[in-house]
CSV table of C-alpha atoms in Angstrom, one decimal:
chain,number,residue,atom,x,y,z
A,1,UNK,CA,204.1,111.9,21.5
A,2,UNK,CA,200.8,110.9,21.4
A,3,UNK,CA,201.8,107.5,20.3
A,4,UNK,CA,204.3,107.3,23.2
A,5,UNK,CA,201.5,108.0,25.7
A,6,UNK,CA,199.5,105.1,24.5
A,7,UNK,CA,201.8,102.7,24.5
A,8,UNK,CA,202.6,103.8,28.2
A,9,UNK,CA,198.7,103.8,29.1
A,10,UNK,CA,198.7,99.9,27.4
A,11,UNK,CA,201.9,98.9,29.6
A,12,UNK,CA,200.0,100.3,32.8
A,13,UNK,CA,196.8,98.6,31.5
A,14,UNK,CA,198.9,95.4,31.5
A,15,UNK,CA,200.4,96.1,34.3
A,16,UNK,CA,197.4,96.0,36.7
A,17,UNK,CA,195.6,93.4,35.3
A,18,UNK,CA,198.2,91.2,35.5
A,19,UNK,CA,198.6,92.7,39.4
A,20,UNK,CA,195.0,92.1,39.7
A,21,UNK,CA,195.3,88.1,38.9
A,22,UNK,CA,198.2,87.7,41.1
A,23,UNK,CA,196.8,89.7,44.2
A,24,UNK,CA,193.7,87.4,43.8
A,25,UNK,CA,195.5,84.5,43.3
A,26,UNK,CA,197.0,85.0,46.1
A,27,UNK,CA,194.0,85.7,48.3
A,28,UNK,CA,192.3,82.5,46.7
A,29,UNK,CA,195.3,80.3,47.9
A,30,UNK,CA,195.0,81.5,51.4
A,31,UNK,CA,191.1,81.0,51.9
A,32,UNK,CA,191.0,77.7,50.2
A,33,UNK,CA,193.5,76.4,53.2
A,34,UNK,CA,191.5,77.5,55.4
A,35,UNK,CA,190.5,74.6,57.7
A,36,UNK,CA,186.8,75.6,58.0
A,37,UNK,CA,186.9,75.4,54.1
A,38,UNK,CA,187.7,71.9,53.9
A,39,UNK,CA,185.6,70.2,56.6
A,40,UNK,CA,182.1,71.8,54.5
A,41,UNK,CA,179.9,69.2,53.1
A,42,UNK,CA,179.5,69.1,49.2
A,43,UNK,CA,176.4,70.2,49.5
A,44,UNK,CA,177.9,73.8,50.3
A,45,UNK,CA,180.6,74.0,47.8
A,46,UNK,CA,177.8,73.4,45.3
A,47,UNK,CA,175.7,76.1,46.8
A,48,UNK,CA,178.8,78.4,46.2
A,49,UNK,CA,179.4,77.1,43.1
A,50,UNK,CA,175.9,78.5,42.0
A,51,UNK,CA,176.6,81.6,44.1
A,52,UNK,CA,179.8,81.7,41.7
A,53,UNK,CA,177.6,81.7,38.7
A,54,UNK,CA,174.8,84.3,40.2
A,55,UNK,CA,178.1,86.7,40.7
A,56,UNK,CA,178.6,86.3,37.1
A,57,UNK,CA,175.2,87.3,36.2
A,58,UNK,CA,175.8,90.3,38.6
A,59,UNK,CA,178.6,91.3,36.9
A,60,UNK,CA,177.1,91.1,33.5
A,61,UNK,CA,174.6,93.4,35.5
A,62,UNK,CA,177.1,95.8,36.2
A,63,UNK,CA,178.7,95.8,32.8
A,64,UNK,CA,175.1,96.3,30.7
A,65,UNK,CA,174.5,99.7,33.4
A,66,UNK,CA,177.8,100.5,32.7
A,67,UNK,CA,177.5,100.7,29.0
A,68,UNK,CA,174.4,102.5,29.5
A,69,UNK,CA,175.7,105.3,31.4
A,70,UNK,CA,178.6,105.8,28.3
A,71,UNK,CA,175.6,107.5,26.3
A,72,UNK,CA,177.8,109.0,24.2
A,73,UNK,CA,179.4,106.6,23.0
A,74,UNK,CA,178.8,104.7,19.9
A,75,UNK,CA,180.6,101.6,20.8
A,76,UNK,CA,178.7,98.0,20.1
A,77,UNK,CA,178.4,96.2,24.0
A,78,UNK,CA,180.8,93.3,23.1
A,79,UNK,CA,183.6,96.3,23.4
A,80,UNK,CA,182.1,97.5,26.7
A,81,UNK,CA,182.0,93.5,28.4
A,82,UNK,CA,185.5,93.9,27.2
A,83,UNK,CA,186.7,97.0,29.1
A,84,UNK,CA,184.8,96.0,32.1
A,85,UNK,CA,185.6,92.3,32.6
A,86,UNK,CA,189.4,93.3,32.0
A,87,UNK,CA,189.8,96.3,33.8
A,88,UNK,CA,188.0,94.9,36.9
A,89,UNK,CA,190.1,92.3,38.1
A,90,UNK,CA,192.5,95.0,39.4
A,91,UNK,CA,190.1,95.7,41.9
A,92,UNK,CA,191.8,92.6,44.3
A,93,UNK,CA,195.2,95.0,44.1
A,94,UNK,CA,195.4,97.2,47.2
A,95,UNK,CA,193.9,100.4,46.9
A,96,UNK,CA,190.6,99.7,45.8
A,97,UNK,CA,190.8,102.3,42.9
A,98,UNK,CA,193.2,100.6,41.0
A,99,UNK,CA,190.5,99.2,38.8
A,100,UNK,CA,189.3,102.2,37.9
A,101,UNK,CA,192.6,103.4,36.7
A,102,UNK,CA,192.7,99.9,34.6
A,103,UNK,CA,189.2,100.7,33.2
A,104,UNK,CA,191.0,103.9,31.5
A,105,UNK,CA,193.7,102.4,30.3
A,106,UNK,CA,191.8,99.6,28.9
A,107,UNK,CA,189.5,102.0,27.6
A,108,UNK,CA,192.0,104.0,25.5
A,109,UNK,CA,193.2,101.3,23.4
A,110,UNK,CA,189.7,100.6,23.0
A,111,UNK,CA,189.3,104.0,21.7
A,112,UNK,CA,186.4,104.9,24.4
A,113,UNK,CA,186.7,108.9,25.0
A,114,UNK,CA,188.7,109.2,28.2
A,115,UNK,CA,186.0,111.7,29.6
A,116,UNK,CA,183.3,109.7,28.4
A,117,UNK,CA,184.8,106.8,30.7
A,118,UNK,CA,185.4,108.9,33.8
A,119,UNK,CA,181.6,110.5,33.5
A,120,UNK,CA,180.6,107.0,33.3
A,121,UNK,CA,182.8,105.5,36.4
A,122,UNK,CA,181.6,108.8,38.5
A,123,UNK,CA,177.7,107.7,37.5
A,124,UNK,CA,178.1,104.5,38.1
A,125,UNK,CA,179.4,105.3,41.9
A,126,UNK,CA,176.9,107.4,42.9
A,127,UNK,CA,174.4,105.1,41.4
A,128,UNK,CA,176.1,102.0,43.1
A,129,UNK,CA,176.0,104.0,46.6
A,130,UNK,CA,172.0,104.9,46.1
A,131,UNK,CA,170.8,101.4,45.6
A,132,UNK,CA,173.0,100.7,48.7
A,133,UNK,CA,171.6,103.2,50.7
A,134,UNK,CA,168.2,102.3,50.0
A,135,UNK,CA,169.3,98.4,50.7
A,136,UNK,CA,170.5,100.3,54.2
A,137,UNK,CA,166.6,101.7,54.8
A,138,UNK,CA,165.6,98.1,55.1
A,139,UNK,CA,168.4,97.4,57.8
A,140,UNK,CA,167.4,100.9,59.5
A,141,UNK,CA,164.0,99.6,59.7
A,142,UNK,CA,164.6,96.3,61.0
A,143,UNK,CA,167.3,96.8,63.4
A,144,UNK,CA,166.6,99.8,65.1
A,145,UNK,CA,163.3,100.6,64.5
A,146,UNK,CA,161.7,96.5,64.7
A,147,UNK,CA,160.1,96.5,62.0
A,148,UNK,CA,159.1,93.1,60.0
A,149,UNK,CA,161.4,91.9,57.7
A,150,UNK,CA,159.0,91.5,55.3
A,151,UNK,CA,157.0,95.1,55.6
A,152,UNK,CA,160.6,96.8,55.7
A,153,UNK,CA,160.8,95.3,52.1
A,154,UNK,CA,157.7,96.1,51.0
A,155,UNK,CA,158.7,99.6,52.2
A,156,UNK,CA,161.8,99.2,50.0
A,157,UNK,CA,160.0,98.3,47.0
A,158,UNK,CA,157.9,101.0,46.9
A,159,UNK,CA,161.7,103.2,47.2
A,160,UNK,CA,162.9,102.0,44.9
A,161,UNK,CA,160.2,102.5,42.3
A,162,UNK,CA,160.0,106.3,43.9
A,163,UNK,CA,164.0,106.3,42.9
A,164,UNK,CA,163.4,105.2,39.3
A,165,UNK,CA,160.6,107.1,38.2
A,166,UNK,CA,162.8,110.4,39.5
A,167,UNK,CA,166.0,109.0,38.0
A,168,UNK,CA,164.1,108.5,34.7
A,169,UNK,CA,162.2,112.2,34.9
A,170,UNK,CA,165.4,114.0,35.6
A,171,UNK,CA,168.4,111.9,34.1
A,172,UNK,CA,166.7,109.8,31.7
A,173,UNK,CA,165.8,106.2,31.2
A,174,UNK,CA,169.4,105.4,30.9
A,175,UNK,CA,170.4,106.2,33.7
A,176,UNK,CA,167.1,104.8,35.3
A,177,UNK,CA,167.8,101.6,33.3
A,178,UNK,CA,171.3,101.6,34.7
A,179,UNK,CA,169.9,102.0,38.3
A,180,UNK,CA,168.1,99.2,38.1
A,181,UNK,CA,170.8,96.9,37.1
A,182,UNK,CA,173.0,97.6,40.1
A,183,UNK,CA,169.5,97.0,42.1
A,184,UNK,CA,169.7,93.4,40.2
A,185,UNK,CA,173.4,92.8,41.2
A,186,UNK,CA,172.7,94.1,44.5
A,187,UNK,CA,169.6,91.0,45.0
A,188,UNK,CA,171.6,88.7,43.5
A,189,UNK,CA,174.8,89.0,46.0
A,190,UNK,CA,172.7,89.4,49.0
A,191,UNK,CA,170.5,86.6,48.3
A,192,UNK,CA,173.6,84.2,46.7
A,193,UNK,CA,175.0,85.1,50.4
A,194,UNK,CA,172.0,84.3,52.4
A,195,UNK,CA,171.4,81.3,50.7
A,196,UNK,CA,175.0,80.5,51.1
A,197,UNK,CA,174.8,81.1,55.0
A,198,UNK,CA,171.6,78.8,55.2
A,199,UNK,CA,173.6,76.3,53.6
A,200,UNK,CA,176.8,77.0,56.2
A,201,UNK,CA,174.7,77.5,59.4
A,202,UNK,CA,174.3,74.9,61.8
A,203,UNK,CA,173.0,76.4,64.8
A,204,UNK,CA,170.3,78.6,63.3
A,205,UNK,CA,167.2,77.5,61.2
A,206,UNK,CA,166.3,80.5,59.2
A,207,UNK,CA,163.4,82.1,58.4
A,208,UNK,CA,162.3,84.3,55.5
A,209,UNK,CA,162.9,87.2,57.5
A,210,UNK,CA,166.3,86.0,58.5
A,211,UNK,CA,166.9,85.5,54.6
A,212,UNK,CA,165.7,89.4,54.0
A,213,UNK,CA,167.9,90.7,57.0
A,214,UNK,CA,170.9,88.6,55.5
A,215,UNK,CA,170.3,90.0,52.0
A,216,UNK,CA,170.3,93.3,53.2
A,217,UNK,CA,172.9,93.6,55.9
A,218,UNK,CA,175.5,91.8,53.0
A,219,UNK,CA,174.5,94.5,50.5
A,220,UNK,CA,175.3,97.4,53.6
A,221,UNK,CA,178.7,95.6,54.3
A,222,UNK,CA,179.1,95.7,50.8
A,223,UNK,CA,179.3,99.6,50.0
A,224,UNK,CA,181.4,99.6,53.0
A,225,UNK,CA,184.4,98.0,51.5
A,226,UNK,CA,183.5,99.2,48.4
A,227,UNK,CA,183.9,102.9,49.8
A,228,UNK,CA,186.6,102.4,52.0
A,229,UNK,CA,190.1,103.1,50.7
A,230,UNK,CA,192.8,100.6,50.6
A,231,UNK,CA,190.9,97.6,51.1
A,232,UNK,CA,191.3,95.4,48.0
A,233,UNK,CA,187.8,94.4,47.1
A,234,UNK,CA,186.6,95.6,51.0
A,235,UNK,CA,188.9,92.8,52.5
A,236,UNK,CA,188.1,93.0,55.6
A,237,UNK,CA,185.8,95.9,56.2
A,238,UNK,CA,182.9,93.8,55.2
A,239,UNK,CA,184.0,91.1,57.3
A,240,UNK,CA,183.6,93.6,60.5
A,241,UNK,CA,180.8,95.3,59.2
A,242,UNK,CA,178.0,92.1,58.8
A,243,UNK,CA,179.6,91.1,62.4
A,244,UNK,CA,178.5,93.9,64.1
A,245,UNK,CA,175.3,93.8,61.9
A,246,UNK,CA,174.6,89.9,62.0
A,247,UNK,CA,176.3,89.7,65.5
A,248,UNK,CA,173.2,89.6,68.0
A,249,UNK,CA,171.4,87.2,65.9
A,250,UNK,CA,174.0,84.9,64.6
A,251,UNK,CA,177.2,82.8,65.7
A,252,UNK,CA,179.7,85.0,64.9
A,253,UNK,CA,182.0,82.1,63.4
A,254,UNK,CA,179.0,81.4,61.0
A,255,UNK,CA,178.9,84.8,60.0
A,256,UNK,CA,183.2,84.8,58.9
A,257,UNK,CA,183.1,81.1,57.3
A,258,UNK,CA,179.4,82.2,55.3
A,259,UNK,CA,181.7,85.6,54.3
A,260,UNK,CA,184.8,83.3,53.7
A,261,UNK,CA,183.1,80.6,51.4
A,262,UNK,CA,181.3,84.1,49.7
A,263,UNK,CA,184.7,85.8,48.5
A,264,UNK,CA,186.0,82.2,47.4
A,265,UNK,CA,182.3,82.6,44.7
A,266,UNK,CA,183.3,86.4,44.4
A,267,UNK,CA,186.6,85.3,43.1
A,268,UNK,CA,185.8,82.6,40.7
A,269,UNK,CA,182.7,84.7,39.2
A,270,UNK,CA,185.4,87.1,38.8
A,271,UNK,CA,187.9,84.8,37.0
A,272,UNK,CA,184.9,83.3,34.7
A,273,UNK,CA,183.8,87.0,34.1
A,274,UNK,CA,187.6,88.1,33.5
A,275,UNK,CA,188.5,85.0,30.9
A,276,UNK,CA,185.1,85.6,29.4
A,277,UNK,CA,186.2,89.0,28.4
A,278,UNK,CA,189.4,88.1,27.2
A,279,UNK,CA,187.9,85.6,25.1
A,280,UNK,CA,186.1,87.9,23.5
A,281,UNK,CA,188.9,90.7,23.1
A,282,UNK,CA,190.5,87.4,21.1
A,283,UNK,CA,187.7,87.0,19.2
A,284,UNK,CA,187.7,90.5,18.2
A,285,UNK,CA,191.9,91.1,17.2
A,286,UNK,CA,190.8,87.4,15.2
A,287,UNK,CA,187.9,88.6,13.2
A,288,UNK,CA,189.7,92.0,12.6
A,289,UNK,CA,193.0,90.1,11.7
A,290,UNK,CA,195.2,93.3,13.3
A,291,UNK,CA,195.8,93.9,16.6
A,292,UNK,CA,193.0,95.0,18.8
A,293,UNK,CA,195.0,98.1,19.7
A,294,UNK,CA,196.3,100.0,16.5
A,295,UNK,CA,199.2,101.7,17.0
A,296,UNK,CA,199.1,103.9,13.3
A,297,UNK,CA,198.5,106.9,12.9
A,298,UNK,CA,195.2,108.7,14.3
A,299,UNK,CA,193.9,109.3,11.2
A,300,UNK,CA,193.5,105.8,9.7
A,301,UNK,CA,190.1,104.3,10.4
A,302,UNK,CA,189.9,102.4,13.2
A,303,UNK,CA,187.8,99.1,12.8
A,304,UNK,CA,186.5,99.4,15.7
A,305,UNK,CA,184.6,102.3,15.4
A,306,UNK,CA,183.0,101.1,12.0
């Protein structure tokens, strides 16, 4: 029985990965058509081309707080890169969950503890949402309450250390640690995207505190798809959410083409992230000369926990 049951949860495992590469193949196909794609200079496919690789040190971000928040789990971090760059590619299936489903599938022929997973994923959320929300305090501050870009930040820096020295006194310096990372992928996407939208815009010449407001209204848009069920990797809710952010100060056809030429660095980060992990799974059933994923008995030793 029990063997039945992993074999079904390696099918499903399979099953949305391989969903997640074609959903994002196909969303790749259609933005690369686009018109407005084509006509960019090369100076902008190159600045997304470095956005692609800051979205893969993001992601390598996310993946090291991940593996901090499985604290009890004994697994080296090569296994954790593995489960996370696999798993998340399923995240381009509609749903938006679906990823998360793929993480524990993944995660059992790894031979990570189910509930150690799902204690993990639920952590990882509500840390993900808290850095957003403090991301959102700088937005507050300058829309609505006028406040200077850059004294807004300096407000956010000093919330941000206030979050981590609470996070570290109550939960520990894991979770602290972990907190921190999603902080880091958070500045590097809203950054990559305001450099990316300096590089697209034509009509505005940007400041520093245009550059702040842009970083922080892509992080907000952000955590909107990101908590909006059935939008497959927030298609489409960020899109509405950094126009009605971005709209009185920017073209609003700047604002689509800079999220446009953003997803098509989202995706390939992704792709390098996802092959990067499956390199390394290969690595793995080659050095263990067995299949990554026994299927014996439960009480052989598993290599993988050696």
């Amino acid at each position: 029985m029990r063997r039945k049951l992993k074999a079904a949860v390696s099918v499903v495992g399979f099953i949305l990965g391989l969903a997640g590469l074609v959903f994002l193949a196909m969303q790749l196909a259609q933005y690369v058509r686009a018109p407005e794609v084509l006509n960019l200079s090369l100076t902008v496919y190159l600045v997304a081309a470095g956005c692609a690789a800051l979205y893969v040190m993001g992601n390598l971000a996310l993946t090291i707080a991940y593996h901090k928040f499985l604290r009890q789990s004994a697994r080296a971090f090569s296994y954790t890169a593995i489960l996370y760059g696999i798993s998340q590619i399923a995240k381009y299936v509609p749903g938006n969950i679906l990823h998360l489903a793929g993480r524990q599938a993944v995660g059992a022929q790894l031979h990570f503890e189910q509930s150690s997973l799902a204690k993990a994923t639920f952590i990882e959320i509500i840390s993900l949402a808290l850095s957003a929300t403090l991301f959102g305090s700088v937005l507050i501050l300058i829309t609505f309450l006028k406040t200077p870009p850059t004294l807004a930040f300096a407000f956010w820096v000093i919330l941000q250390l206030f979050a981590l020295l609470i996070l570290a006194r109550i939960f520990g310096k894991k979770i602290a640690t972990g907190f921190a990372l999603h902080t880091a992928y958070f500045l590097l996407s809203g950054f990559g995207f305001a450099i990316l939208f300096a590089a697209i815009s034509y009509s505005t010449r940007l400041s520093v505190d245009h550059i702040l407001l842009l970083a922080a209204a892509f992080v907000v848009a952000w955590v909107a798809g990101f908590l909006t069920p059935g939008s497959p990797a927030g298609l489409g809710v960020r899109e509405a959410a950094l126009i009605f952010m971005l709209g009185p100060q920017f073209e609003g056809s700047e604002i689509v083409l800079a999220v446009l030429m953003s997803r098509i660095s989202n995706i390939f980060g992704d792709v390098i992230f996802f092959f990067a992990a499956f390199g390394s799974l290969f690595q793995l059933m080659k050095h263990l000369k067995r299949p990554a994923f026994p299927t014996g008995s439960a009480n052989k030793e598993n290599p993988i926990d050696r």
